[in-house]
Amino acid sequence: MPTGYSKSPLELLNSSHQSKVLKAAIFSRFVLLILSILWRTLLAPYDTSAPLNPNCLGNPSPPLPPPLLPSLGSAIENGVVWDSVYFVRIAQCGYEYEQFYAFLPLLPACIFVFSQTVFAPLVPIIGYRAVLALSGYVVCNVAFIFTAIYLYRLSVIILKDPNAALQASVLFCFNPASIFYSSIYSESLYALFSVGGCYYLLSRANNIAVLWLALSGFARSNGVLNAGYFGFQAMHQAYDAFYLKKRAFLALWILISGALRCICIFVPFISFQAYGYYNMCLGRSSDEMRPWCKARIPLLYNYIQSHYWGVGFLRYFRFKQLPNFLLASPILSLAVCSIIYYVKSRPEIVRSLGFQASVEEKSSMAVIFSSQKPQRSNDTQFSEKYSSRKQENHNLKSRKKISQGEDLAEGRTVHGSLEKLGYTSAFVLPFILQVGFMAATAFFVMHVQVATRFLSASPSLYWFALLIMTSHKKWGYMIWVYCFAYILLGSLLFSNFYPFT
């Protein structure tokens, strides 16, 4: 390893950059809040049913006295629109109806806990439902802010450049699905535990990574896909143990431990399906059972998505849905282009699932995927301090040009080109595979307009967008225009109960 690259990616973390990411994340949330209030003030909502709140079916609570500030409570409740209605209702009354099981329990549980603890004193002032909504807003916005910080840390490890990581994180702060990260939606919690889990995985904190990625499966169903990261890790560790170290038992142990970690990530989603089966199917006669209860694999989530929302393969391919395909086309185009670029840049990595990586990449993967943190000698520390200023000067010069050649083919991380900052490294392959599967699912199976927020938590999209913005300024402007246009459009439509994504 050259002297200029001896510094660990974790040591490249810049406190001032993290402070800038924090400020950008907080500023973006205030912008969304102001826009939402502005649009609600200027326009009448399309659907005025948001404030309706019938009594709970199971355990109806006794009537509470009128709040001291009913107008403030109503203003907070007016922001409970679309899926937010379900999350707040579940936090208040539990899973009353079958279709409620489409919404996983992590966000309602957080809302309930905060409403019973931190914000409980506000119930006499603004009302219980308003407290539930306020709890949801706080949870989601705080989760978004931490997501931005973890994205910066993850990007430093992948891109090996704090400045590039900063730009990618700022872009995430103003992503086109921003309105959903400021609303009572599960996107913020899912993004936090997905991005944070990947950061801890690459920081060799495997146990914490398992916990965080498992919690992502309690936030959204696509959290189960995060098990693929541990599958990728176990696959390469087992290869290293079996073929390079000639230790068959170690390779077997690695595969078993990797499989167990993957199972841990599946457990939250599977346990929630079992909970739904227990509530909806057990103790009922055959005539009373719902159709999905009698299936060979009684998967409640798939039935709800198909029966209540019409989700299914090619079921959304209707001419009347053309506007929704156009609405999703920018994010889908970005995803497809990022995949094509990666495949063309590193076809050997894609074909071999990373096993044909360069020697330098393999050594880096062996270090990062190891469960033990390397010891650093005093000589290494002195060398790092000595070479840091020289490396910074080299970075300033090399960023001015983007070159292609043998260094890219060998996968060397050179700071002069964003593609060599890590986007085309073998580390990015599992991110590319995940975003490819999610993009295909959004296009062929889901309501396609959901793709904007469905893909918005994919780190590789921001790394690729940064590559475009750096190498092609006109396209960079277009990306920023796209983000701000969707922020304005989303805050306008979504806040007033008009369909957006």
Coordinates of N, CA, C and O in Angstrom, one line a residue, residues 21 30 68 96 114 121 155 191 201 203 207 228 247 260 271 309 351-352 364 370 389 459 462 474:
V21 N -22.7 18.6 7.7 CA -23.8 17.7 7.4 C -25.0 17.9 8.3 O -26.2 17.9 7.9
F30 N -36.1 22.3 8.3 CA -36.8 23.6 8.5 C -37.4 24.1 7.2 O -38.6 24.6 7.2
L68 N -56.3 22.6 26.2 CA -56.3 24.1 26.4 C -56.0 24.9 25.1 O -56.5 26.0 25.0
E96 N -56.1 -2.7 14.3 CA -57.5 -3.0 14.4 C -58.0 -3.8 13.2 O -58.9 -4.6 13.3
F114 N -42.9 7.7 22.8 CA -42.6 9.1 23.0 C -43.9 9.8 23.6 O -43.8 10.7 24.4
P121 N -46.8 15.2 29.0 CA -47.3 16.4 29.6 C -48.1 17.4 28.7 O -48.8 18.2 29.2
S155 N -20.0 7.0 3.5 CA -19.4 7.5 2.2 C -17.9 7.7 2.3 O -17.2 7.5 1.4
A191 N -34.2 4.3 6.7 CA -32.9 4.8 6.2 C -31.9 4.8 7.3 O -30.7 4.5 7.1
L201 N -21.2 -2.3 9.7 CA -20.7 -3.5 9.1 C -19.3 -3.2 8.5 O -18.4 -4.0 8.7
S203 N -17.4 -1.0 9.5 CA -16.5 -0.6 10.6 C -16.1 -1.8 11.5 O -15.5 -1.6 12.5
N207 N -21.9 -7.2 15.4 CA -23.0 -7.4 16.2 C -24.0 -6.2 16.2 O -25.2 -6.3 16.1
G228 N -28.4 -9.3 2.6 CA -27.5 -9.5 1.5 C -26.1 -9.0 1.8 O -25.1 -9.5 1.3
R247 N -8.0 -23.2 5.3 CA -8.6 -23.6 6.6 C -10.1 -23.9 6.4 O -11.0 -23.0 6.4
L260 N -26.5 -17.3 10.1 CA -27.2 -16.9 11.4 C -27.5 -15.4 11.4 O -28.6 -15.0 11.8
S271 N -41.5 -12.5 12.3 CA -42.2 -12.6 13.5 C -43.4 -11.7 13.5 O -44.5 -12.0 14.1
W309 N -54.3 -2.9 -2.2 CA -53.6 -1.9 -3.0 C -53.3 -2.3 -4.4 O -52.8 -1.5 -5.2
R351 N -19.4 -10.0 -12.9 CA -19.5 -11.4 -13.3 C -19.0 -12.3 -12.2 O -19.6 -13.4 -12.0
S352 N -18.0 -11.9 -11.4 CA -17.5 -12.8 -10.4 C -18.0 -12.5 -9.0 O -17.5 -13.1 -8.0
S364 N -7.9 -4.8 1.1 CA -8.8 -3.8 1.8 C -10.0 -4.6 2.3 O -10.5 -4.3 3.5
S370 N -12.8 -8.1 8.2 CA -12.3 -8.9 9.4 C -13.0 -8.4 10.6 O -13.4 -7.3 10.8
R389 N -0.1 16.0 4.9 CA -0.1 17.3 4.2 C 0.3 17.0 2.7 O -0.3 17.7 1.8
P459 N -27.7 4.5 -0.8 CA -26.5 5.3 -0.9 C -25.8 5.4 -2.3 O -25.3 6.5 -2.6
Y462 N -26.6 8.4 -4.6 CA -26.0 9.7 -4.3 C -24.5 9.7 -4.7 O -24.0 10.7 -5.1
K474 N -23.6 20.5 -16.4 CA -25.0 20.7 -16.8 C -25.9 19.6 -16.2 O -27.0 20.0 -15.8

